[in-house]
CSV table of C-alpha atoms in Angstrom, one decimal:
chain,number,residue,atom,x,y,z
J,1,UNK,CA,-11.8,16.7,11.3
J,2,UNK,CA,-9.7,18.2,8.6
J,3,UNK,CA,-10.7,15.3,5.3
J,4,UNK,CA,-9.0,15.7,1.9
J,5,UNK,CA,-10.3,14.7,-1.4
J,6,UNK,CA,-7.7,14.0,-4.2
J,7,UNK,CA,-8.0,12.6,-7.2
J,8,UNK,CA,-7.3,8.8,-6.9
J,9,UNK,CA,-5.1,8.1,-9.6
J,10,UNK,CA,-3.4,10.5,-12.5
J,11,UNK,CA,-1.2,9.3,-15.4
J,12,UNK,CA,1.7,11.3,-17.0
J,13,UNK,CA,4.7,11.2,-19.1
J,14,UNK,CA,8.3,11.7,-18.5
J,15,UNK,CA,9.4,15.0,-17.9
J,16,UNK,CA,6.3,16.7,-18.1
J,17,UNK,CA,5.2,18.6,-15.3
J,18,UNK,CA,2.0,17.1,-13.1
J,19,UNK,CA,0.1,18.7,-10.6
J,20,UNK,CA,-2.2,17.1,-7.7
J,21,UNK,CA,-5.0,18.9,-6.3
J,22,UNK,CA,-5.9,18.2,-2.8
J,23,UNK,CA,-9.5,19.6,-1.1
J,24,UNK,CA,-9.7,20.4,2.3
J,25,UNK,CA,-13.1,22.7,3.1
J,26,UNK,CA,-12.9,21.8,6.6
J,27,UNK,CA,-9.4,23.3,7.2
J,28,UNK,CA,-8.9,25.4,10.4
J,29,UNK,CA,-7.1,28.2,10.8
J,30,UNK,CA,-3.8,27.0,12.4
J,31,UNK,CA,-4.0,23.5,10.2
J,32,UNK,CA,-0.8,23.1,8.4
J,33,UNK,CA,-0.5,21.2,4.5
J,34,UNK,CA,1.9,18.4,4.0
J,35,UNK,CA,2.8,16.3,1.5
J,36,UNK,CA,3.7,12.6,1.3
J,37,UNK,CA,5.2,10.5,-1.4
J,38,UNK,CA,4.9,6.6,-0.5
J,39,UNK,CA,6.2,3.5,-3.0
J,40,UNK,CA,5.2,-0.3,-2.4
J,41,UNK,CA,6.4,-1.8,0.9
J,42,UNK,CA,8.0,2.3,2.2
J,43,UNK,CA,6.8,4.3,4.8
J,44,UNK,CA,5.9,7.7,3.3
J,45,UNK,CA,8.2,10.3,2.4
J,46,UNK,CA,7.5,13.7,3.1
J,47,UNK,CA,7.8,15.9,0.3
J,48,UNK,CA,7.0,19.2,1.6
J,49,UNK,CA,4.6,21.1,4.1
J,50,UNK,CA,3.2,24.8,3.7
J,51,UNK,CA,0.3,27.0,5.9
J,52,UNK,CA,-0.3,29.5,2.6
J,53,UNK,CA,0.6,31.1,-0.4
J,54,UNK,CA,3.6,29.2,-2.2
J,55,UNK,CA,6.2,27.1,-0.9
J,56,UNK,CA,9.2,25.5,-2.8
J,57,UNK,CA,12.0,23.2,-2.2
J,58,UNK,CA,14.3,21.0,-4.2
J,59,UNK,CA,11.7,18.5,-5.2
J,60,UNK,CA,8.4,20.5,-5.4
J,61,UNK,CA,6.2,23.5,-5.0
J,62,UNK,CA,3.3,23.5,-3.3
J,63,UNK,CA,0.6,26.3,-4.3
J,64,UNK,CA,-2.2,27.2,-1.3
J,65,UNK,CA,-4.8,29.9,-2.2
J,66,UNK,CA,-6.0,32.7,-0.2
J,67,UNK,CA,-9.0,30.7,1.8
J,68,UNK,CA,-6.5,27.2,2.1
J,69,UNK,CA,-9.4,25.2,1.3
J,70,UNK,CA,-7.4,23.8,-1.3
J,71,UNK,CA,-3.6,22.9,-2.3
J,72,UNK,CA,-1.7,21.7,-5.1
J,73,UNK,CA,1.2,19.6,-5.3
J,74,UNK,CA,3.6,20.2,-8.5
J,75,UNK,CA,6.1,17.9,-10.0
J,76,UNK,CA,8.2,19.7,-12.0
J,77,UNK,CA,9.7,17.6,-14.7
J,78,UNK,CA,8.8,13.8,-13.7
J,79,UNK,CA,10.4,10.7,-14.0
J,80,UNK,CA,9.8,7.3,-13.6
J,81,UNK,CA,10.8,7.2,-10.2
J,82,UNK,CA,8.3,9.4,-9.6
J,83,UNK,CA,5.3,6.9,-9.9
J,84,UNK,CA,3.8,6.2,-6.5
J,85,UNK,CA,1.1,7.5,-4.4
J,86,UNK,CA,1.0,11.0,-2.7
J,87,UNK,CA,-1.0,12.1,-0.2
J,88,UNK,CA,-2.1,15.3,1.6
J,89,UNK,CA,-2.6,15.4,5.0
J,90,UNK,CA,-3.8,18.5,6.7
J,91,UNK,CA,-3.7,19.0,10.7
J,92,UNK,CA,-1.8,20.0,13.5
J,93,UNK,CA,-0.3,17.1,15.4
J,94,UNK,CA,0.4,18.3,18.7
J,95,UNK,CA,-3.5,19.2,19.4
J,96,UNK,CA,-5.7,16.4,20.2
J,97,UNK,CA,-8.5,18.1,18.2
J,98,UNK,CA,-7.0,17.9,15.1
J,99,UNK,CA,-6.6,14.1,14.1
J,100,UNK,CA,-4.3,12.8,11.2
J,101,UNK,CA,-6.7,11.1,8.9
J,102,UNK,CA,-5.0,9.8,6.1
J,103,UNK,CA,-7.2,10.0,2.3
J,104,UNK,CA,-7.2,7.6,-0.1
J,105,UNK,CA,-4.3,8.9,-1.8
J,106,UNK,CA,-3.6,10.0,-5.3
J,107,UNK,CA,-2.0,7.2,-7.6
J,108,UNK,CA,0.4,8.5,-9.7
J,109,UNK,CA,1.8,6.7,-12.8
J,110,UNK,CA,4.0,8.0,-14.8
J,111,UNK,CA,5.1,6.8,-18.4
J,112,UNK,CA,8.1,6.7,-20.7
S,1,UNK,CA,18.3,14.2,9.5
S,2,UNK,CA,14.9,13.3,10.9
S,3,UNK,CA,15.5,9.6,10.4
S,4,UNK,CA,13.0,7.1,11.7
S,5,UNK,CA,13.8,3.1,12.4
S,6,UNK,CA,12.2,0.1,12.3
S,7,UNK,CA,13.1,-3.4,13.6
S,8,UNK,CA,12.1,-6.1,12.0
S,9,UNK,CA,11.3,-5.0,8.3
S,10,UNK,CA,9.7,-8.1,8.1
S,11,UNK,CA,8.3,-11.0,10.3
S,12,UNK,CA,6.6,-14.6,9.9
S,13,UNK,CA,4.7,-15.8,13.3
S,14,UNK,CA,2.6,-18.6,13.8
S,15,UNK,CA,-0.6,-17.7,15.4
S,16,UNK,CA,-0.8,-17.5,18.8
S,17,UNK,CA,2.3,-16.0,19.3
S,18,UNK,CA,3.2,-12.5,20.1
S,19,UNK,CA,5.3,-10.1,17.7
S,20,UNK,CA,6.9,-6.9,19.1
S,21,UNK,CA,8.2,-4.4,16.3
S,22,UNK,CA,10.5,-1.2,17.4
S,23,UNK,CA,10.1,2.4,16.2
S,24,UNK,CA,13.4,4.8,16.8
S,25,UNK,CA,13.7,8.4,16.1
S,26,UNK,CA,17.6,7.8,15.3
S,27,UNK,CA,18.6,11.5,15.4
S,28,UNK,CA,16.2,13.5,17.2
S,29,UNK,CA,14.0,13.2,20.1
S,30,UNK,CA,10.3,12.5,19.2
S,31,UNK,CA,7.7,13.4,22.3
S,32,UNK,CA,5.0,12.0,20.1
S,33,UNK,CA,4.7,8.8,18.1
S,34,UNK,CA,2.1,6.8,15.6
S,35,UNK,CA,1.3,3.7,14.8
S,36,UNK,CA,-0.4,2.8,11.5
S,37,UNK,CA,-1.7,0.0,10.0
S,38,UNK,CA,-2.0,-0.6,6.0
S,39,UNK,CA,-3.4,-3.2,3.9
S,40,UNK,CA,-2.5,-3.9,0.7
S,41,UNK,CA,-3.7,-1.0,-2.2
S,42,UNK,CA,-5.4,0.9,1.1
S,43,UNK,CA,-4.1,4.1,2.7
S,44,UNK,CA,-2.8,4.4,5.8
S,45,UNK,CA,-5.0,3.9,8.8
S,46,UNK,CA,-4.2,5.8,12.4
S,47,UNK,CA,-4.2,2.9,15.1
S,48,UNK,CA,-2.8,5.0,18.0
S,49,UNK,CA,-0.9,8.4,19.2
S,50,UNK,CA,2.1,7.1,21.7
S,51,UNK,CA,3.4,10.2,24.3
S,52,UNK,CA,6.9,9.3,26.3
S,53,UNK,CA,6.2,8.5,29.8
S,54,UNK,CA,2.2,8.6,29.2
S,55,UNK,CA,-0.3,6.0,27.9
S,56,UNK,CA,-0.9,5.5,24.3
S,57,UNK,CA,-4.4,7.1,22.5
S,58,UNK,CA,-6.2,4.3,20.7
S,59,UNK,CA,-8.3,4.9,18.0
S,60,UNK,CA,-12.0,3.3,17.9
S,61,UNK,CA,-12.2,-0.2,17.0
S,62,UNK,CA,-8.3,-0.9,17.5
S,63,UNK,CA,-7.9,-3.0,21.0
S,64,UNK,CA,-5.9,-1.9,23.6
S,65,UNK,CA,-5.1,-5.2,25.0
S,66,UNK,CA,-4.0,-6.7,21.7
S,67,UNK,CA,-1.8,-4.1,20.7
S,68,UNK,CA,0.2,-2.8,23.2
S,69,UNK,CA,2.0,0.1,22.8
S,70,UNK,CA,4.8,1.5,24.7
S,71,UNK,CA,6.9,4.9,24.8
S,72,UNK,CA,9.5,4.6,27.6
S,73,UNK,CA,11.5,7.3,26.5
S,74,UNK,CA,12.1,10.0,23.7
S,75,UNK,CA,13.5,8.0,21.1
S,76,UNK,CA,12.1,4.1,21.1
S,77,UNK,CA,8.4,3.3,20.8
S,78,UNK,CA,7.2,-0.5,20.7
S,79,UNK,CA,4.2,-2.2,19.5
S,80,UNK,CA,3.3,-5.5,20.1
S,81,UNK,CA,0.5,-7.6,18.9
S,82,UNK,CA,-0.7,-10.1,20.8
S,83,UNK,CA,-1.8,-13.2,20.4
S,84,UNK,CA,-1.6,-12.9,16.6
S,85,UNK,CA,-3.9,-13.8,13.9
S,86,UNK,CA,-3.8,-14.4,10.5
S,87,UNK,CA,-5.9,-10.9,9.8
S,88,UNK,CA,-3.5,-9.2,11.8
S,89,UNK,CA,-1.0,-10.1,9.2
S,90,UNK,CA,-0.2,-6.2,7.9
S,91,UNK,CA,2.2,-3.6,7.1
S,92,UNK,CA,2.8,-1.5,10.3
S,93,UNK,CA,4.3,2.2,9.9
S,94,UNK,CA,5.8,4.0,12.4
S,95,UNK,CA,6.1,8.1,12.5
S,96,UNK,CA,7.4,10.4,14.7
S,97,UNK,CA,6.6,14.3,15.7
S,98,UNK,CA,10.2,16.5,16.6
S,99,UNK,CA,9.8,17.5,19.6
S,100,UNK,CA,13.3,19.2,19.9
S,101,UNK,CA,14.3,23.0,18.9
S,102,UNK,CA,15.0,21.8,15.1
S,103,UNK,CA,12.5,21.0,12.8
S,104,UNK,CA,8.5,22.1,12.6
S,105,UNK,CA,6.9,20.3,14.9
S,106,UNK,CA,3.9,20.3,12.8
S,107,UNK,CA,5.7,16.9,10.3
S,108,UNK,CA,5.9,13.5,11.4
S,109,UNK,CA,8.7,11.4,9.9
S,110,UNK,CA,7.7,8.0,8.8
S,111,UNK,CA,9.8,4.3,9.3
S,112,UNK,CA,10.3,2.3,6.6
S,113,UNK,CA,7.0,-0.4,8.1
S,114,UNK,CA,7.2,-3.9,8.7
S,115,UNK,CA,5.4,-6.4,7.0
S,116,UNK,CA,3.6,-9.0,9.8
S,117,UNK,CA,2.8,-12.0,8.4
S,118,UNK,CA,0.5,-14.2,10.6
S,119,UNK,CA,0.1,-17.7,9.6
């Protein structure tokens, strides 16, 4: 089982840029990373999903180091809108060996 | 694209009573499905992994009998709770894996949840 560790909650200001840090030691080697945004009452959003080295879209990069036992999230430029909880999942959902488990989350606020 | 459904948003039941709640992949075909369960401030907890035509994966500790899950084809999953209890009273999520050409297969798409309240 792929766990993550993240921070469980991170504050910020308005257009600064933040950065979540998720651990995941146990990652094997055809594990992907994805990225979930989730506000009160939603279903999560994904954000964006990478396997290694940098990925960017319109919304955020996601940074993965050589061994993948770690990955960063980055916001560039926040808003308000932006305050809600992100999560990083890691796994491969179409083999039964690798369950979705989901962490507790990282809690971001962020600040005018 | 890659939109997920779910009917109702919200229910009240008395308890006793049995609640069914709808998952649709609206604009592609989803092989796989999940069902999650979330109280309030906690993440997201896995109940079961719904294949089409196949039976539905329960996690431990969630019953089988009281929530059934069915996949009768590619895009509608159900979930109904039976008999329902006041600590069944939840927010239930829906996702669903692509299973088509488009898309990695490897991201689930999420529903917006609906809120069970049991009284």
């Amino acid at each position: 089982l792929a766990k993550t560790t993240q921070p469980i909650s991170m504050d910020s200001y308005e257009g600064q840029e933040v950065n979540i840090t998720c651990s995941h030691n146990n990652i094997a080697t055809n594990d992907y990373i994805t990225w979930y945004q989730q506000f009160p009452s939603q279903g999560p959003r994904f954000i964006i999903q990478g396997y290694k080295t940098k990925v960017t879209n319109e919304v955020a990069s996601l940074f993965i180091p050589a061994d993948r036992k770690s990955s960063t999230l980055s916001l560039p430029r926040v808003s308000l809108s932006d305050t809600a909880v992100y999560y990083c999942l890691v796994g491969l959902l179409y083999s039964s060996a690798s369950k979705i488990i989901f962490g507790s989350g990282t809690r971001l606020s962020i600040r005018p | 694209g890659a939109v997920v459904s779910q009917h109702p948003s919200w229910v009240i039941c008395k308890s006793g009573t049995s609640v069914k709640i709808e998952c649709r992949s609206l604009d592609f075909q989803a092989t796989t499905m999940f069902w999650y369960r979330q109280f309030p401030k906690q993440s997201l907890m896995l109940m079961a992994t719904s294949n089409e035509g196949s039976k539905a994966t329960y996690e431990q500790g969630v019953e089988k009998d009281k929530f059934l899950i069915n996949h009768a084809s590619l895009t509608l999953s159900t979930l109904t709770v039976t008999s329902a209890h006041p600590e069944d009273s939840s927010f239930y999520i829906c996702s669903a894996r692509d299973g088509g050409t488009g898309g990695n297969p490897d991201t689930q798409y999420f529903g917006p949840g609906t809120r069970l309240t049991v009284l």
